[in-house]
PDB file of C-alpha atoms and ligand atoms in Angstrom:
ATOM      1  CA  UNK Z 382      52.908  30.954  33.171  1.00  0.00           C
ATOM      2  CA  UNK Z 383      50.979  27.487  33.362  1.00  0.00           C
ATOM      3  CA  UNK Z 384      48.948  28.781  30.837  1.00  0.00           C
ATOM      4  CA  UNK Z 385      52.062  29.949  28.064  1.00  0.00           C
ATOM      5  CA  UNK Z 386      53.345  26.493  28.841  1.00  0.00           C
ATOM      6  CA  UNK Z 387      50.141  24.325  27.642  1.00  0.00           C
ATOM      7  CA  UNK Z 388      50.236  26.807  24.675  1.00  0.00           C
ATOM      8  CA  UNK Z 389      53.620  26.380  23.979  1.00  0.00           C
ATOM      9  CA  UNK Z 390      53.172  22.386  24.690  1.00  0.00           C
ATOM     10  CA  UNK Z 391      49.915  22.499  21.981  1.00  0.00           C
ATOM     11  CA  UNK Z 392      51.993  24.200  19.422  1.00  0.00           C
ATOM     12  CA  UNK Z 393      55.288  21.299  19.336  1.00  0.00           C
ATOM     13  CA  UNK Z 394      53.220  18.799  17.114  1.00  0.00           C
ATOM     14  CA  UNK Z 395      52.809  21.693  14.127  1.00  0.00           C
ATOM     15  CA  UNK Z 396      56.247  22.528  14.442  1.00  0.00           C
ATOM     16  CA  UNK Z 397      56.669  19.006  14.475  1.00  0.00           C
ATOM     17  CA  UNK Z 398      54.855  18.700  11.095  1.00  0.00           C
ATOM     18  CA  UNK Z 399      56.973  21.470   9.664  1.00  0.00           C
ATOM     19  CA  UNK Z 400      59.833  19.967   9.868  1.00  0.00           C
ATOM     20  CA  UNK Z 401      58.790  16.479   8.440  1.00  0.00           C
ATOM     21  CA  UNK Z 402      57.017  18.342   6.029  1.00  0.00           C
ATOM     22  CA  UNK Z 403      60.500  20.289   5.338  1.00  0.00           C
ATOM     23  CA  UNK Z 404      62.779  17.203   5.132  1.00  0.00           C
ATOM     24  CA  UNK Z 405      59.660  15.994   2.811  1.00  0.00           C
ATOM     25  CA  UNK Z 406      60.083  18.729   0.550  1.00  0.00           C
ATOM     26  CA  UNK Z 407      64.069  18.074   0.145  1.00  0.00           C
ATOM     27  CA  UNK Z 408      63.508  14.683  -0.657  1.00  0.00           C
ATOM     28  CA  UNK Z 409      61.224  14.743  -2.871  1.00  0.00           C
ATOM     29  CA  UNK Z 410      63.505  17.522  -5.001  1.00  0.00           C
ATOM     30  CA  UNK Z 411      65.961  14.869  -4.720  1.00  0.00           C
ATOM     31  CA  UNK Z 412      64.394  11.554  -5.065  1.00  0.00           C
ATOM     32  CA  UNK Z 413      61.244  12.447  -7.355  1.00  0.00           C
ATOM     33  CA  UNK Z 414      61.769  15.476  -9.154  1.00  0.00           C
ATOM     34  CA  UNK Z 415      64.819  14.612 -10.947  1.00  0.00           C
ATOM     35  CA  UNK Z 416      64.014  15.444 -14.727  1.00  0.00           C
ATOM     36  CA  UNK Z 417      62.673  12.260 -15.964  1.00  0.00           C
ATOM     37  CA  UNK Z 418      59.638  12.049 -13.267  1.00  0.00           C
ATOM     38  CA  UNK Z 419      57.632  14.221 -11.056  1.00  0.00           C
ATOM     39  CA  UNK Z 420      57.915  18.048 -11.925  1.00  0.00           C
ATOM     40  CA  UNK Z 421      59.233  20.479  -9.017  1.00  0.00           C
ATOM     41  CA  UNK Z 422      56.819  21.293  -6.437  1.00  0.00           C
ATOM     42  CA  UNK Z 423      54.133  18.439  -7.340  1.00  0.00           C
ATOM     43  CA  UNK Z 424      53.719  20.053 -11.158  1.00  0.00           C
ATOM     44  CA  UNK Z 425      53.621  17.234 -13.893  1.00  0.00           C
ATOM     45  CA  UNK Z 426      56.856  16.298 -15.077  1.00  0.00           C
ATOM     46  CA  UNK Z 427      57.247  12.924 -17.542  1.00  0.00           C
ATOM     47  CA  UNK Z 428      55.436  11.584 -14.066  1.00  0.00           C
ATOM     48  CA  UNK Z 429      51.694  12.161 -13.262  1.00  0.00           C
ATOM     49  CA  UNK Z 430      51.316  16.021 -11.426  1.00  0.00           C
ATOM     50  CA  UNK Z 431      50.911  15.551  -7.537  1.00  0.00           C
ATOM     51  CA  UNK Z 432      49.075  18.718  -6.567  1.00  0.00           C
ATOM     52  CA  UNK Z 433      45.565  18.347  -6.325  1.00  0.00           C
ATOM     53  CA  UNK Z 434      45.935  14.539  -6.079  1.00  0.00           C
ATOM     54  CA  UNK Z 435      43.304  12.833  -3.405  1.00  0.00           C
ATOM     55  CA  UNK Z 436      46.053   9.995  -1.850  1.00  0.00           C
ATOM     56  CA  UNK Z 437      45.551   8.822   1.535  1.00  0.00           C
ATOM     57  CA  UNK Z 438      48.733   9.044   3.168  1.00  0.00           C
ATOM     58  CA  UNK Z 439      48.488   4.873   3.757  1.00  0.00           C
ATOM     59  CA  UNK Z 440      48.208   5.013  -0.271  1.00  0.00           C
ATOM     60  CA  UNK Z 441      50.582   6.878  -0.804  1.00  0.00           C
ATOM     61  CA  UNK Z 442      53.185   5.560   1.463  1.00  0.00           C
ATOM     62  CA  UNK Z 443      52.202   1.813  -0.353  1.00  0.00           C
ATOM     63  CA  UNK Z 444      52.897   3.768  -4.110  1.00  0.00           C
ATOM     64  CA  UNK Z 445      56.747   5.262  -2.702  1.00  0.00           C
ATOM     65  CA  UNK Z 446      57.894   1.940  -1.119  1.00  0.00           C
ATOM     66  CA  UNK Z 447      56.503  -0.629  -3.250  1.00  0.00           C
ATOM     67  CA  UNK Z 448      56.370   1.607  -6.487  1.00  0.00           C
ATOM     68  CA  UNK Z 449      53.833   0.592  -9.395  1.00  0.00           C
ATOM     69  CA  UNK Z 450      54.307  -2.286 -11.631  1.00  0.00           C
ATOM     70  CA  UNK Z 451      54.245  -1.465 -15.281  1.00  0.00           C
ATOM     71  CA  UNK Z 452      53.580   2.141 -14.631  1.00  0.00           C
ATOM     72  CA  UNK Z 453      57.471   2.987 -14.440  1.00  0.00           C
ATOM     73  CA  UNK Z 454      57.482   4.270 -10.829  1.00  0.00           C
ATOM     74  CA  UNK Z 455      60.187   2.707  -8.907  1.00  0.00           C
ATOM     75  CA  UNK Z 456      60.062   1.323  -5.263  1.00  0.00           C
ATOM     76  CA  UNK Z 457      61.600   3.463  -3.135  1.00  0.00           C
ATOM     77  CA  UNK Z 458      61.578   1.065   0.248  1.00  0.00           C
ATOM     78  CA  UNK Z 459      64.983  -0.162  -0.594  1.00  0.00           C
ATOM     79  CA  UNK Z 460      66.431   3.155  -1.617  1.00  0.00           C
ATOM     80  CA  UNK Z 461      65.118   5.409   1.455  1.00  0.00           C
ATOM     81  CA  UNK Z 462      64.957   5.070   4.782  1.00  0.00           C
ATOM     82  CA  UNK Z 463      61.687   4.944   6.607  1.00  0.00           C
ATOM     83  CA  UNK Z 464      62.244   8.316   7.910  1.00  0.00           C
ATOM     84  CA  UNK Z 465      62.219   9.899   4.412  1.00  0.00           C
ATOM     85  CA  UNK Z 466      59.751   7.878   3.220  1.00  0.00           C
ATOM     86  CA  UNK Z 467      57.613   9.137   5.929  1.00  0.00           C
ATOM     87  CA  UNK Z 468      58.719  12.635   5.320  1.00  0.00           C
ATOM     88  CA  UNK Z 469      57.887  12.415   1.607  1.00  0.00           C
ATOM     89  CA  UNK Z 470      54.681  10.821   2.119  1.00  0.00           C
ATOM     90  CA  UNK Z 471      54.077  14.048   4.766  1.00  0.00           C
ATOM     91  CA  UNK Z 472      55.359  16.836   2.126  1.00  0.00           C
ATOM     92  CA  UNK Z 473      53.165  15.339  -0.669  1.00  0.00           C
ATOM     93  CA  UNK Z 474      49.869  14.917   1.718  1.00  0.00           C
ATOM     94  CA  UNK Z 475      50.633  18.994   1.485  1.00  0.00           C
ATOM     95  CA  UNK Z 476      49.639  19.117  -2.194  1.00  0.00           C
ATOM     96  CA  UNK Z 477      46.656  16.993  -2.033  1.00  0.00           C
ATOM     97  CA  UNK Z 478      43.149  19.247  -2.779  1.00  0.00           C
ATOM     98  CA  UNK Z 479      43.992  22.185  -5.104  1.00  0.00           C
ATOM     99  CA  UNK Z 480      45.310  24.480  -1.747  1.00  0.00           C
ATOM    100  CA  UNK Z 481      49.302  25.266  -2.311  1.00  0.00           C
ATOM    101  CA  UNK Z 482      50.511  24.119   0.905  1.00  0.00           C
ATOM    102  CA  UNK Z 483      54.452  24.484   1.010  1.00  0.00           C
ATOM    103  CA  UNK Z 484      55.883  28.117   1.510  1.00  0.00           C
ATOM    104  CA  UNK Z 485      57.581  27.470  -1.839  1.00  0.00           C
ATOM    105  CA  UNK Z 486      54.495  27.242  -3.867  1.00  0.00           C
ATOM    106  CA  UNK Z 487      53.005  30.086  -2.184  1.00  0.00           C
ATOM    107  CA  UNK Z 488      55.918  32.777  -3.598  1.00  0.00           C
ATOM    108  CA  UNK Z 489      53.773  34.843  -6.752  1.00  0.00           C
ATOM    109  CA  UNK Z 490      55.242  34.885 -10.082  1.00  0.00           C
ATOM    110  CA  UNK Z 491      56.208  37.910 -10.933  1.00  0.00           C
ATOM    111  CA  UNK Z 492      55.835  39.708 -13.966  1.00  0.00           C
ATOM    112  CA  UNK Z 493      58.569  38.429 -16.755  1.00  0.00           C
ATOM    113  CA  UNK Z 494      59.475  41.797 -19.031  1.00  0.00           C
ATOM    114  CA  UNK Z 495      58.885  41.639 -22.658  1.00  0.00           C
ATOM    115  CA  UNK Z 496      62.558  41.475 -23.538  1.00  0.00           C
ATOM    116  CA  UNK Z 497      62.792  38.500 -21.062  1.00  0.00           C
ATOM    117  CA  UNK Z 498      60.173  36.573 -22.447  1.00  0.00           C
ATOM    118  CA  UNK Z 499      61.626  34.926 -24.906  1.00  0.00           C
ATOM    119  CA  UNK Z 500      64.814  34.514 -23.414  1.00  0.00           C
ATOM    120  CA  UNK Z 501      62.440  32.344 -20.211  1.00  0.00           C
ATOM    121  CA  UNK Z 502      60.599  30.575 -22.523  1.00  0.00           C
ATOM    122  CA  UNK Z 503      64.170  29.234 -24.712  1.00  0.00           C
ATOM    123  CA  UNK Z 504      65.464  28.503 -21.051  1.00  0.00           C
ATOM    124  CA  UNK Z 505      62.462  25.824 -20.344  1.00  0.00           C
ATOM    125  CA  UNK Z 506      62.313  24.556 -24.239  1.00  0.00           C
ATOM    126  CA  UNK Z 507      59.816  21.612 -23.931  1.00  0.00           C
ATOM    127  CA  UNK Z 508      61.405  20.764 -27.190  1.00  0.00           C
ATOM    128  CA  UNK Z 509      64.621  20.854 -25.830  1.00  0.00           C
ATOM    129  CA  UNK Z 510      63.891  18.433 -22.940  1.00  0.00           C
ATOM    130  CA  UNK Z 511      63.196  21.303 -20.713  1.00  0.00           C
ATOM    131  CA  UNK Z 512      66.801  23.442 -21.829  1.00  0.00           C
ATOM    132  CA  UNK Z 513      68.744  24.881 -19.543  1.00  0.00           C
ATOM    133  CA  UNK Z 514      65.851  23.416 -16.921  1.00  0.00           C
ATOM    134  CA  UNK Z 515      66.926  19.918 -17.225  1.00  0.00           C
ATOM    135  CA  UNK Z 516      69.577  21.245 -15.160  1.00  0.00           C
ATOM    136  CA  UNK Z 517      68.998  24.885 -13.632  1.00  0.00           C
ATOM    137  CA  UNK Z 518      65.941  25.905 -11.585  1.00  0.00           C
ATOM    138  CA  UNK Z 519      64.719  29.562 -11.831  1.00  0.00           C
ATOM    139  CA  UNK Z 520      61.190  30.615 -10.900  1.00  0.00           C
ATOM    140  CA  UNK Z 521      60.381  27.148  -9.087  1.00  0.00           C
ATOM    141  CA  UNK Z 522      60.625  25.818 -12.477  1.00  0.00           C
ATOM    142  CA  UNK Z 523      63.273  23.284 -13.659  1.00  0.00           C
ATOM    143  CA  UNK Z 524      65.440  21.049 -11.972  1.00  0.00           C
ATOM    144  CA  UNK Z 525      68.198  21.316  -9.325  1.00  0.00           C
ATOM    145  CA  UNK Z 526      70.795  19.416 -10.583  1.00  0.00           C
ATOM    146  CA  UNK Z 527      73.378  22.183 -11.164  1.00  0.00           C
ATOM    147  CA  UNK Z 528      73.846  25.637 -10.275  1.00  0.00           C
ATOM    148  CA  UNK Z 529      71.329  28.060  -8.741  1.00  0.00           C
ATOM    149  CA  UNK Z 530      71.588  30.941 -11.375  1.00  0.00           C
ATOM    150  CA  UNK Z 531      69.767  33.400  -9.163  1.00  0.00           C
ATOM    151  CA  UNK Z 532      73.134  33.969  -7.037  1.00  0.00           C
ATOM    152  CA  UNK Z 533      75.597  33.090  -9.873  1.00  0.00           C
ATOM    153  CA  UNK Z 534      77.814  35.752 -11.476  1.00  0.00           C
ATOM    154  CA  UNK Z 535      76.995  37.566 -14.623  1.00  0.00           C
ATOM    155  CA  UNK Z 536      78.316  35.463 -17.743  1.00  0.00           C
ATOM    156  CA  UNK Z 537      78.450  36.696 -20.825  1.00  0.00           C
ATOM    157  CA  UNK Z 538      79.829  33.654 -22.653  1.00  0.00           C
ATOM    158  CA  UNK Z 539      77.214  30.834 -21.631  1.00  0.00           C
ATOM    159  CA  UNK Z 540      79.031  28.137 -23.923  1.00  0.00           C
ATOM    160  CA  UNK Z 541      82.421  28.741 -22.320  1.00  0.00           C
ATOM    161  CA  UNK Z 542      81.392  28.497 -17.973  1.00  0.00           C
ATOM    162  CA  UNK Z 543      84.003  27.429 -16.449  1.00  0.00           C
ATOM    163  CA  UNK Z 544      83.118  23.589 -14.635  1.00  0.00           C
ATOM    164  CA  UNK Z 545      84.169  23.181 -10.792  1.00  0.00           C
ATOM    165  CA  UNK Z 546      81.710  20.787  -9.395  1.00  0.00           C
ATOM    166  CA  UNK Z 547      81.640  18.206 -12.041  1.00  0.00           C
ATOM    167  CA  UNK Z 548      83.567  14.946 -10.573  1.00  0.00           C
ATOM    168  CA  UNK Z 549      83.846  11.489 -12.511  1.00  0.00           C
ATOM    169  CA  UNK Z 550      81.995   8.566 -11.328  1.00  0.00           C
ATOM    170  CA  UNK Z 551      83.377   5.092 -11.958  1.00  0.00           C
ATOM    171  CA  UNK Z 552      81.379   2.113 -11.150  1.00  0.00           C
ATOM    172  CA  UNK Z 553      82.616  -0.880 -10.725  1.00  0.00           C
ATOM    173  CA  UNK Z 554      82.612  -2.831 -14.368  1.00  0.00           C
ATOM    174  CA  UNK Z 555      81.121   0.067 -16.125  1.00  0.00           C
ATOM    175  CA  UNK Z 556      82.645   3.169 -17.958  1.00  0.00           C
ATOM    176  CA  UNK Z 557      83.319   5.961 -16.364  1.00  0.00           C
ATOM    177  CA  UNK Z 558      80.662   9.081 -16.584  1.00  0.00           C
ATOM    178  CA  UNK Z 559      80.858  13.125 -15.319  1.00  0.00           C
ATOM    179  CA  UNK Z 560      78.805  13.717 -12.378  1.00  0.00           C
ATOM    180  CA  UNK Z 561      77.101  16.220 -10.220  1.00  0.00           C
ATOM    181  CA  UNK Z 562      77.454  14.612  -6.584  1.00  0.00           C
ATOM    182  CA  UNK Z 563      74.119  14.508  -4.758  1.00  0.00           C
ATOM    183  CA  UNK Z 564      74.743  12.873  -2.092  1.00  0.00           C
ATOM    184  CA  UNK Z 565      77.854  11.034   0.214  1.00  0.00           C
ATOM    185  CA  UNK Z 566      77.249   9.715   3.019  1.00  0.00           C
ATOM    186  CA  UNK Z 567      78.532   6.106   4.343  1.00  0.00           C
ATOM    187  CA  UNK Z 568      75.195   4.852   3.312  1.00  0.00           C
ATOM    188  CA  UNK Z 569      74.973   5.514  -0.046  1.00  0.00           C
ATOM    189  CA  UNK Z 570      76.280   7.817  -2.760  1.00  0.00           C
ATOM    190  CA  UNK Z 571      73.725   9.937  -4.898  1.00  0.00           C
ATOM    191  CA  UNK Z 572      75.079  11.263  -8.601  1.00  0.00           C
ATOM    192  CA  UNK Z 573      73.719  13.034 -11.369  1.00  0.00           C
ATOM    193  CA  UNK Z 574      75.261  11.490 -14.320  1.00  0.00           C
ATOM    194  CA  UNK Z 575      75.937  14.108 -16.614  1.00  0.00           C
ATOM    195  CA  UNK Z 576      76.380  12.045 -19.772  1.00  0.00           C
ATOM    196  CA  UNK Z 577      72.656  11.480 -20.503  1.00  0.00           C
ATOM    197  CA  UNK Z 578      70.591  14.171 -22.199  1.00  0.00           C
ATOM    198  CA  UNK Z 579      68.567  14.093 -18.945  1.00  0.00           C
ATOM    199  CA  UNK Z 580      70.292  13.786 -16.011  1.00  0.00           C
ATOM    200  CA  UNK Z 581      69.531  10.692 -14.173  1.00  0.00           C
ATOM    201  CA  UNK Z 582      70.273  10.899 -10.385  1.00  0.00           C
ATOM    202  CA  UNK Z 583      72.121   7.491  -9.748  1.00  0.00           C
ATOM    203  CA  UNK Z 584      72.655   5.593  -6.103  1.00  0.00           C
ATOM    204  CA  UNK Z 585      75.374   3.242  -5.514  1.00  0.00           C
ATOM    205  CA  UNK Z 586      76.617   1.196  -2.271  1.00  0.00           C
ATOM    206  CA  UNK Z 587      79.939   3.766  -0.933  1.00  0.00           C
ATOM    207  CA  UNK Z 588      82.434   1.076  -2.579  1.00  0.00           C
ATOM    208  CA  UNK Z 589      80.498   0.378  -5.693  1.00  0.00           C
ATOM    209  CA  UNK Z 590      81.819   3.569  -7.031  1.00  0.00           C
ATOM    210  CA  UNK Z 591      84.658   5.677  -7.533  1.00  0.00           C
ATOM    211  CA  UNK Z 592      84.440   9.385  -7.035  1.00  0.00           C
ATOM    212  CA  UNK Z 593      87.425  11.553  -8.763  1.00  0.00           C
ATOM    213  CA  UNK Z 594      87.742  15.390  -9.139  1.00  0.00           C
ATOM    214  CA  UNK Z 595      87.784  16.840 -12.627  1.00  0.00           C
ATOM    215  CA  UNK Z 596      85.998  15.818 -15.540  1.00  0.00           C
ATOM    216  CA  UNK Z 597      86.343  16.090 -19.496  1.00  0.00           C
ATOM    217  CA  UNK Z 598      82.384  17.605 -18.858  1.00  0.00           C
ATOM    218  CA  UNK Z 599      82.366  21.265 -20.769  1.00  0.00           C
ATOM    219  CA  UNK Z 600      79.354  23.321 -20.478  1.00  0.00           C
ATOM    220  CA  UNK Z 601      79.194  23.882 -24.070  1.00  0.00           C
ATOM    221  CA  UNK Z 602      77.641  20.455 -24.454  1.00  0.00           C
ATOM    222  CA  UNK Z 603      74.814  20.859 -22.546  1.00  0.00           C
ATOM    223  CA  UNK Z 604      74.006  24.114 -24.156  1.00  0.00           C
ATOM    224  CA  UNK Z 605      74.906  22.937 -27.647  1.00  0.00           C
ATOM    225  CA  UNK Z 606      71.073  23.108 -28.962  1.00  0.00           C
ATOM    226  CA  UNK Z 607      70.895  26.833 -28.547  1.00  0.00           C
ATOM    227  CA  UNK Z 608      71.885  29.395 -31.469  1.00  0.00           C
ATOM    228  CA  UNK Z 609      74.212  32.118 -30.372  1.00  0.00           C
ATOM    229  CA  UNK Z 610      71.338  34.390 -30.927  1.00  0.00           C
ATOM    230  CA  UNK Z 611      69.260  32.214 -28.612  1.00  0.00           C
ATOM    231  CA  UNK Z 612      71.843  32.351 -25.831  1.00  0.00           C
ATOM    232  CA  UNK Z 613      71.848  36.183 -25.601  1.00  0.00           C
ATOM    233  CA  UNK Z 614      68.329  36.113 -25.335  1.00  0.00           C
ATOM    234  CA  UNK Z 615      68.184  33.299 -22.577  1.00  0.00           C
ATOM    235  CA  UNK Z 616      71.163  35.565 -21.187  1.00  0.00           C
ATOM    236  CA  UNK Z 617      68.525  38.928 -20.944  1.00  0.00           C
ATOM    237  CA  UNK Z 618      66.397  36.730 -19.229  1.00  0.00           C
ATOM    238  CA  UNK Z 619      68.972  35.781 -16.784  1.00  0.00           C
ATOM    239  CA  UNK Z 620      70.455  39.132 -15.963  1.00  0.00           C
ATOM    240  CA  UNK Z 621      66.288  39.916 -15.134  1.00  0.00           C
ATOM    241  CA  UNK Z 622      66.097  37.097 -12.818  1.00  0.00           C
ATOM    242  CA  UNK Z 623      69.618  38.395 -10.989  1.00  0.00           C
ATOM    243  CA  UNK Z 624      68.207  42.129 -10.695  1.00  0.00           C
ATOM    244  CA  UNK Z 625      64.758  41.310  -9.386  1.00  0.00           C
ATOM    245  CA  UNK Z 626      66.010  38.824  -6.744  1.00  0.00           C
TER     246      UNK Z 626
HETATM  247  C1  HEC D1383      73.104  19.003 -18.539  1.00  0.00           C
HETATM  248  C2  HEC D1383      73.017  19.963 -17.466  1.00  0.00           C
HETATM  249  C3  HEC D1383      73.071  21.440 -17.792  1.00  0.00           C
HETATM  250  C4  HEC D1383      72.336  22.140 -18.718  1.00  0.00           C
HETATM  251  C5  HEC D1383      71.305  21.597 -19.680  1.00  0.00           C
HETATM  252  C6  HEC D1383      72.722  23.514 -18.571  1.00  0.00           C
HETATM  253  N1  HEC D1383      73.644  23.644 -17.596  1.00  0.00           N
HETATM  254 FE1  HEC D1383      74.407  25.374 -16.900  1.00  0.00          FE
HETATM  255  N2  HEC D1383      75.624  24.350 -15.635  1.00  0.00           N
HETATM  256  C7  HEC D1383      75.666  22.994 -15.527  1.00  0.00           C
HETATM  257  C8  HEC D1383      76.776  22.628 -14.687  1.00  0.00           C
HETATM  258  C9  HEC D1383      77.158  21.212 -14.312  1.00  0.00           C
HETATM  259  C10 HEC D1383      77.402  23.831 -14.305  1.00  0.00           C
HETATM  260  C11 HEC D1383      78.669  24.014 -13.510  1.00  0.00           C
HETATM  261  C12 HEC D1383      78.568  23.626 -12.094  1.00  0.00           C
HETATM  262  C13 HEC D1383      79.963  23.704 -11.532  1.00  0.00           C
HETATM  263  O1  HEC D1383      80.722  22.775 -11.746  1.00  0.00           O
HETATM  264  O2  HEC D1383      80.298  24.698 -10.920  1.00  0.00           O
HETATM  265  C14 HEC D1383      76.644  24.899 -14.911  1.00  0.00           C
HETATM  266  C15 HEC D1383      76.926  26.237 -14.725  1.00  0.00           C
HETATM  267  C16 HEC D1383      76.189  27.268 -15.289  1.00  0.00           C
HETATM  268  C17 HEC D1383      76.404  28.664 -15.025  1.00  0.00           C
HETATM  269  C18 HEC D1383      77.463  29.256 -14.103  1.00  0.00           C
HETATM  270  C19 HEC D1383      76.947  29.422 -12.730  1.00  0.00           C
HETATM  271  C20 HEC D1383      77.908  30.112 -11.789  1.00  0.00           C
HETATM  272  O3  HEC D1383      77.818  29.872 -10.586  1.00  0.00           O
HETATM  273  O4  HEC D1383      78.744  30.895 -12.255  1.00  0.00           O
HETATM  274  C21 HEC D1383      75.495  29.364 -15.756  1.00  0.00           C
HETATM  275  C22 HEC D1383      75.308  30.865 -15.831  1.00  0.00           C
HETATM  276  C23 HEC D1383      74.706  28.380 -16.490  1.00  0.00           C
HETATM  277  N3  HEC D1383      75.153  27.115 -16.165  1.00  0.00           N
HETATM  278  C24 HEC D1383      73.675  28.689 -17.343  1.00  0.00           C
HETATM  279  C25 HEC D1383      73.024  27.765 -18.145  1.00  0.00           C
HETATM  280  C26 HEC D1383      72.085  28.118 -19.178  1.00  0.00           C
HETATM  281  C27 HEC D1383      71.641  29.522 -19.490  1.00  0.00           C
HETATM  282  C28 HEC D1383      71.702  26.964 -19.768  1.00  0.00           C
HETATM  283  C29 HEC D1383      70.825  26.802 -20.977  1.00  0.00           C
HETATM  284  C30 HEC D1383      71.208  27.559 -22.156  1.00  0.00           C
HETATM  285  C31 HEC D1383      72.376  25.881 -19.067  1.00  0.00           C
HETATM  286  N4  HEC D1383      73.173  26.404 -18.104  1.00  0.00           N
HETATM  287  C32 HEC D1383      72.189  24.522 -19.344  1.00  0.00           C
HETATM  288  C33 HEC D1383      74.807  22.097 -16.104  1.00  0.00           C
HETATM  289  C34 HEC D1383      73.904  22.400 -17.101  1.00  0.00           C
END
């Protein structure tokens, strides 16, 4: 009995270190994978990749709150609270070496069809910004600032999907934009704004902003670089995704 309890006692500071390591994850998918910077998972995005990287956690905790003049990376040590800065500095010590750490890294890639192919690789143009993964994350690749398409319904029509979650942000002496909310808490409120080509996730002060449901946003823009051709293809690949899930 003594004996299950020192066990058990021994094993609380790893499950301790999951969970940091956990929240870690989550805010780095919010705060540093957005599509302009670091890639999902640690992989390079415009950003420098972080797996493999050989950052003490001191070092690293330095880079995320004081960010890096001239290099474009923001401080984060107004934005986040200490917590989450300790939790992101935790999740990204995971990636450090070349060993995927994270459960989510560990999940094989499985074998994309032929007739999928092309469909996957339309859905992550590089050319187009990253496609449909500026927004959408399949495969651990992409971003998550819309929909998870594994679980969605079948659509045939990817132009005309119909919009529920898109809200209108307006800021205080600026013009109003469609967003995906983030984040609302009495802290802080965390958008996606939907009217740049990339969506940029946004923080504001609670009443520095406006939230209202509804928004002029229609799918069709954000898919309007793809042929109709190109659509049905990206559409295969998406009805391959649903069936192997
Ligand atoms: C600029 C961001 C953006 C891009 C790029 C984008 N989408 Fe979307 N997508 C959205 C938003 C926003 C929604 C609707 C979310 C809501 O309000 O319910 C959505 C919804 C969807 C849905 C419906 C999901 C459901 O639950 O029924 C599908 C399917 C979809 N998108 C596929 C695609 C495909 C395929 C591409 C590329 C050809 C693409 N999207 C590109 C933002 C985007």
């Amino acid at each position: 009995m003594m004996r299950a309890l020192l066990l058990l006692a021994a094993a609380l500071p790893l499950c301790a270190q999951d969970a940091l390591v956990a929240r870690g994850e989550k805010v780095f998918q919010t705060s540093c994978s957005v599509p302009y910077c670091h890639g999902p998972n640690g992989t390079a995005g415009r950003a420098p990749k972080l797996v493999g990287h050989s950052f003490t956690a001191r070092e690293l905790s330095n880079i995320v709150s004081d960010g890096i003049a001239n290099k474009g990376m923001p401080a984060f040590g107004a934005q986040l609270p200490a917590d989450d800065i300790r939790a992101v500095v935790g999740y990204i010590m995971t990636l450090r070496g070349s060993a995927p750490a994270s459960a989510s890294q560990t999940v094989a890639a499985r074998t994309v069809p032929e007739d999928a192919q092309s469909g996957k690789a339309l859905f992550f143009d590089a050319v187009r910004m990253g496609g449909c993964g500026r927004c959408h994350e399949l495969e651990k690749r992409g971003s998550r600032v819309a929909t998870d398409l594994k679980t969605a319904a079948a659509h045939t029509d990817l132009r005309s999907i119909e919009v529920h979650h898109v809200m209108t942000a307006q800021p205080a002496g600026e013009s109003a934009f469609p967003v995906l909310v983030a984040e609302q808490s009495q802290k802080r409120v965390r958008v996606f704004d939907l009217s740049s080509p990339l969506p940029v996730l946004r923080t504001f002060a609670p009443d520095a902003v406006k939230l209202t449901a509804g928004s002029a946003w229609e799918h069709r823009e954000a898919v309007s670089g793809y042929s109709d051709a190109e659509l049905q293809e990206i559409a295969k690949y998406l009805q391959w995704v649903a069936a192997a899930k």
